[in-house]
Every structure is written in C-alpha cells, then in structure tokens.
mmCIF file of C-alpha atoms and ligand atoms in Angstrom:
data_model
loop_
_atom_site.group_PDB
_atom_site.id
_atom_site.type_symbol
_atom_site.label_atom_id
_atom_site.label_comp_id
_atom_site.label_asym_id
_atom_site.label_seq_id
_atom_site.Cartn_x
_atom_site.Cartn_y
_atom_site.Cartn_z
ATOM 1 C CA MET S 17 45.957 94.992 -23.269
ATOM 2 C CA TYR S 18 46.015 91.925 -21.081
ATOM 3 C CA THR S 19 49.215 89.949 -20.633
ATOM 4 C CA ILE S 20 49.889 86.714 -18.810
ATOM 5 C CA LYS S 21 50.699 88.888 -15.754
ATOM 6 C CA ASP S 22 46.962 89.572 -15.534
ATOM 7 C CA THR S 23 46.243 85.908 -14.933
ATOM 8 C CA ASN S 24 46.363 84.818 -11.339
ATOM 9 C CA LEU S 25 45.753 81.945 -8.990
ATOM 10 C CA ILE S 26 42.676 82.446 -6.855
ATOM 11 C CA LYS S 27 42.537 80.728 -3.493
ATOM 12 C CA ILE S 28 39.176 79.050 -2.965
ATOM 13 C CA PRO S 29 38.174 78.895 0.694
ATOM 14 C CA LYS S 30 37.547 75.464 2.158
ATOM 15 C CA VAL S 31 36.118 73.948 5.287
ATOM 16 C CA HIS S 32 37.898 70.767 6.265
ATOM 17 C CA ASP S 33 36.947 68.407 9.063
ATOM 18 C CA GLU S 34 37.116 64.673 9.721
ATOM 19 C CA ARG S 35 34.190 64.118 7.334
ATOM 20 C CA GLY S 36 36.119 65.549 4.400
ATOM 21 C CA ALA S 37 36.609 68.866 2.652
ATOM 22 C CA LEU S 38 34.136 71.388 1.315
ATOM 23 C CA ALA S 39 35.300 74.208 -0.969
ATOM 24 C CA VAL S 40 33.031 77.139 -1.684
ATOM 25 C CA ILE S 41 33.057 79.808 -4.366
ATOM 26 C CA GLU S 42 31.026 82.871 -3.515
ATOM 27 C CA LYS S 43 30.845 85.897 -5.765
ATOM 28 C CA GLU S 44 33.410 87.876 -3.726
ATOM 29 C CA VAL S 45 36.119 85.369 -4.683
ATOM 30 C CA LEU S 46 35.722 85.922 -8.427
ATOM 31 C CA PRO S 47 36.457 88.991 -10.574
ATOM 32 C CA PHE S 48 33.296 88.357 -12.658
ATOM 33 C CA ALA S 49 29.764 87.046 -12.333
ATOM 34 C CA ILE S 50 29.407 83.427 -13.476
ATOM 35 C CA LYS S 51 27.136 82.924 -16.490
ATOM 36 C CA ARG S 52 28.160 79.358 -17.318
ATOM 37 C CA VAL S 53 29.929 76.373 -15.791
ATOM 38 C CA TYR S 54 31.322 73.508 -17.828
ATOM 39 C CA TYR S 55 33.726 70.690 -17.127
ATOM 40 C CA LEU S 56 35.981 68.301 -18.976
ATOM 41 C CA TYR S 57 36.112 64.705 -17.771
ATOM 42 C CA ASP S 58 37.027 61.305 -19.230
ATOM 43 C CA VAL S 59 39.921 63.096 -20.900
ATOM 44 C CA PRO S 60 42.586 60.785 -22.403
ATOM 45 C CA SER S 61 46.036 61.589 -20.959
ATOM 46 C CA ASP S 62 47.441 62.485 -24.393
ATOM 47 C CA SER S 63 44.556 64.840 -25.105
ATOM 48 C CA PHE S 64 45.103 68.472 -25.937
ATOM 49 C CA ARG S 65 42.280 70.863 -25.094
ATOM 50 C CA GLY S 66 41.757 74.571 -25.386
ATOM 51 C CA GLY S 67 43.811 76.065 -28.179
ATOM 52 C CA HIS S 68 41.898 79.326 -28.242
ATOM 53 C CA ALA S 69 41.464 82.794 -26.748
ATOM 54 C CA HIS S 70 38.293 84.735 -26.063
ATOM 55 C CA LYS S 71 37.223 88.218 -27.056
ATOM 56 C CA GLU S 72 34.615 88.440 -24.295
ATOM 57 C CA GLN S 73 34.898 85.522 -21.935
ATOM 58 C CA GLU S 74 36.835 85.624 -18.684
ATOM 59 C CA SER S 75 37.404 82.231 -17.100
ATOM 60 C CA VAL S 76 38.519 80.515 -13.959
ATOM 61 C CA ILE S 77 39.894 77.009 -14.434
ATOM 62 C CA ILE S 78 39.959 74.558 -11.530
ATOM 63 C CA ALA S 79 41.332 71.007 -11.280
ATOM 64 C CA LEU S 80 38.400 69.558 -9.339
ATOM 65 C CA SER S 81 40.089 66.179 -9.416
ATOM 66 C CA GLY S 82 43.508 64.993 -10.599
ATOM 67 C CA SER S 83 45.835 67.343 -12.426
ATOM 68 C CA PHE S 84 46.596 68.934 -15.783
ATOM 69 C CA GLU S 85 48.692 71.775 -17.139
ATOM 70 C CA VAL S 86 47.470 75.040 -18.593
ATOM 71 C CA ILE S 87 49.637 76.958 -21.027
ATOM 72 C CA ILE S 88 48.854 80.659 -21.121
ATOM 73 C CA ASP S 89 50.174 82.875 -23.869
ATOM 74 C CA ASP S 90 49.716 86.597 -24.545
ATOM 75 C CA GLY S 91 51.469 86.639 -27.908
ATOM 76 C CA SER S 92 54.781 87.723 -26.325
ATOM 77 C CA SER S 93 55.199 85.392 -23.363
ATOM 78 C CA ARG S 94 54.086 81.892 -22.623
ATOM 79 C CA LYS S 95 53.858 80.103 -19.276
ATOM 80 C CA ARG S 96 52.897 76.590 -18.155
ATOM 81 C CA ILE S 97 50.983 76.194 -14.910
ATOM 82 C CA MET S 98 50.111 72.899 -13.266
ATOM 83 C CA LEU S 99 46.723 72.781 -11.602
ATOM 84 C CA ASN S 100 46.263 69.995 -9.080
ATOM 85 C CA LYS S 101 44.289 71.448 -6.170
ATOM 86 C CA PRO S 102 40.507 71.857 -5.995
ATOM 87 C CA THR S 103 41.097 74.961 -3.868
ATOM 88 C CA GLN S 104 43.053 76.793 -6.546
ATOM 89 C CA GLY S 105 41.492 78.530 -9.565
ATOM 90 C CA LEU S 106 43.438 79.998 -12.471
ATOM 91 C CA TYR S 107 41.875 83.288 -13.552
ATOM 92 C CA ILE S 108 42.316 84.086 -17.256
ATOM 93 C CA PRO S 109 41.117 87.441 -18.623
ATOM 94 C CA THR S 110 40.051 88.022 -22.217
ATOM 95 C CA HIS S 111 42.551 87.865 -25.087
ATOM 96 C CA ILE S 112 44.855 85.273 -23.527
ATOM 97 C CA TRP S 113 45.578 82.116 -25.509
ATOM 98 C CA ARG S 114 45.228 78.903 -23.461
ATOM 99 C CA GLU S 115 46.002 75.257 -24.059
ATOM 100 C CA ILE S 116 45.470 72.390 -21.623
ATOM 101 C CA ASP S 117 47.403 69.124 -21.652
ATOM 102 C CA ASN S 118 49.060 66.455 -19.468
ATOM 103 C CA PHE S 119 45.775 65.302 -17.957
ATOM 104 C CA SER S 120 46.162 62.776 -15.172
ATOM 105 C CA SER S 121 43.903 59.785 -15.034
ATOM 106 C CA GLY S 122 40.494 60.811 -13.692
ATOM 107 C CA ALA S 123 41.195 64.536 -14.040
ATOM 108 C CA VAL S 124 38.191 66.829 -13.995
ATOM 109 C CA CYS S 125 38.683 70.356 -15.334
ATOM 110 C CA LEU S 126 36.014 72.789 -14.201
ATOM 111 C CA VAL S 127 35.630 76.110 -16.026
ATOM 112 C CA LEU S 128 33.687 79.035 -14.583
ATOM 113 C CA ALA S 129 32.875 81.421 -17.408
ATOM 114 C CA SER S 130 31.678 85.024 -17.476
ATOM 115 C CA THR S 131 29.652 84.551 -20.681
ATOM 116 C CA THR S 132 27.201 82.126 -22.182
ATOM 117 C CA TYR S 133 28.556 80.032 -25.051
ATOM 118 C CA ASP S 134 29.075 82.018 -28.233
ATOM 119 C CA GLU S 135 31.383 80.593 -30.875
ATOM 120 C CA THR S 136 31.813 84.034 -32.486
ATOM 121 C CA GLU S 137 33.752 85.335 -29.487
ATOM 122 C CA TYR S 138 36.365 82.567 -29.804
ATOM 123 C CA ILE S 139 39.733 83.113 -31.485
ATOM 124 C CA ARG S 140 40.777 79.617 -32.525
ATOM 125 C CA ASP S 141 43.598 80.462 -34.896
ATOM 126 C CA TYR S 142 46.926 81.225 -33.192
ATOM 127 C CA ASN S 143 48.182 83.397 -36.051
ATOM 128 C CA ALA S 144 45.000 85.468 -35.976
ATOM 129 C CA PHE S 145 45.424 85.804 -32.192
ATOM 130 C CA TYR S 146 49.065 86.806 -32.556
ATOM 131 C CA HIS S 147 48.265 89.496 -35.119
ATOM 132 C CA LEU S 148 45.337 90.803 -33.097
ATOM 133 C CA LYS S 149 47.571 91.176 -30.034
ATOM 134 C CA GLY S 150 50.094 93.050 -32.124
ATOM 135 C CA GLU S 151 47.410 95.562 -33.108
ATOM 136 C CA MET S 152 46.058 96.058 -29.560
HETATM 137 P P1 TYD K 21 36.084 73.239 -27.382
HETATM 138 O O1 TYD K 21 36.029 74.738 -27.341
HETATM 139 O O2 TYD K 21 36.868 72.600 -28.467
HETATM 140 O O3 TYD K 21 36.572 72.679 -25.981
HETATM 141 P P2 TYD K 21 37.986 72.906 -25.250
HETATM 142 O O4 TYD K 21 38.319 74.347 -25.390
HETATM 143 O O5 TYD K 21 37.727 72.540 -23.836
HETATM 144 O O6 TYD K 21 38.985 72.014 -25.867
HETATM 145 O O7 TYD K 21 34.581 72.727 -27.406
HETATM 146 C C1 TYD K 21 34.255 71.395 -27.752
HETATM 147 C C2 TYD K 21 32.872 71.399 -28.362
HETATM 148 O O8 TYD K 21 31.898 71.745 -27.374
HETATM 149 C C3 TYD K 21 32.741 72.413 -29.493
HETATM 150 O O9 TYD K 21 31.954 71.810 -30.512
HETATM 151 C C4 TYD K 21 31.953 73.551 -28.867
HETATM 152 C C5 TYD K 21 31.122 72.843 -27.823
HETATM 153 N N1 TYD K 21 30.815 73.690 -26.655
HETATM 154 C C6 TYD K 21 29.500 74.011 -26.398
HETATM 155 O O10 TYD K 21 28.570 73.632 -27.131
HETATM 156 N N2 TYD K 21 29.217 74.778 -25.305
HETATM 157 C C7 TYD K 21 30.180 75.208 -24.460
HETATM 158 O O11 TYD K 21 29.881 75.899 -23.457
HETATM 159 C C8 TYD K 21 31.544 74.861 -24.752
HETATM 160 C C9 TYD K 21 32.652 75.322 -23.851
HETATM 161 C C10 TYD K 21 31.817 74.102 -25.862
#
C-alpha cells in the first residue's frame, strides 16, 4: 500500500549556458513510461485543483513556470510541498490523494501521466478514498 513516503522529488537534468537553460526528461529519469502529458495554465491564484487519487495512474508534477503547492495525502498522513523549479518533478504513485493550490501568477503545472485519460480510474471523493485506504 503506497504512502506519502513513496512520493519523491525527481531531479530533472538540465543544460545551462549563456543562451538559457534546457531541461530534458528521458525515460531513465521516470519510474514509468509516459502515456499522456497535460498542463494547467491561466490558473487563478485562489484556484484549487486536483482533489482526487488514481487507481491506475502514476504521475510526475512539474512547475514549468511560477510556483504552486501540492498537498499529498495517504489517508493517514498529509504533506504540503511547494514546487517552484522546472528541474524538479514530484512523483506520485497510485492511491495517493493530491490537491494543488497557491498558484503564483503565470504558473504552469505540467503533469506527466502513466495512463491515458480514464475517468473510471479516478477517486474523487475523499471519504471513499479514506475508506479504500483503510481496506488496503
Ligand atoms: P480535473 O481532473 O478536474 O483537473 P485537475 O485534477 O487538474 O483539477 O479535470 C478537469 C476536466 O478536464 C474534467 O472535465 C476532466 C477533463 N480532463 C480530460 O478530458 N482529459 C485529461 O487528460 C484530464 C487530466 C482532464
């Protein structure tokens, strides 16, 4: 059963010279093969995103621009992590509740996902998540 200890910050390699920075994600950096990429942008600062867990999907969340905070919760423990570097990715395994808030102006939240979109593998009700974790 995954806990928030199974989440971790992945360092994304970068090449930096006087022309700017280039970060690169090759398959060796990730614990899963990417099936989908999506991103949140134009997010109002008081917006609250996420509010779900996944039965199948593993994710890596990256603040491509600006900053925001990710709350991760395994039903027993909860932790708040600020993401503000495009070279840092937060890995979240399955069955971890996540919420995202405190978006800075211009923040872009990139999500690398191990699955294609399937609403049936979402757990969007915290109580249902909590009870499921208790049974695992
Ligand atoms: P939602 O899961 O609420 O986004 P977040 O977790 O970032 O707050 O998704 C918003 C809407 O977008 C919802 O109607 C589902 C849809 N959606 C897709 O169609 N495809 C996708 O890959 C994702 C992530 C969401």
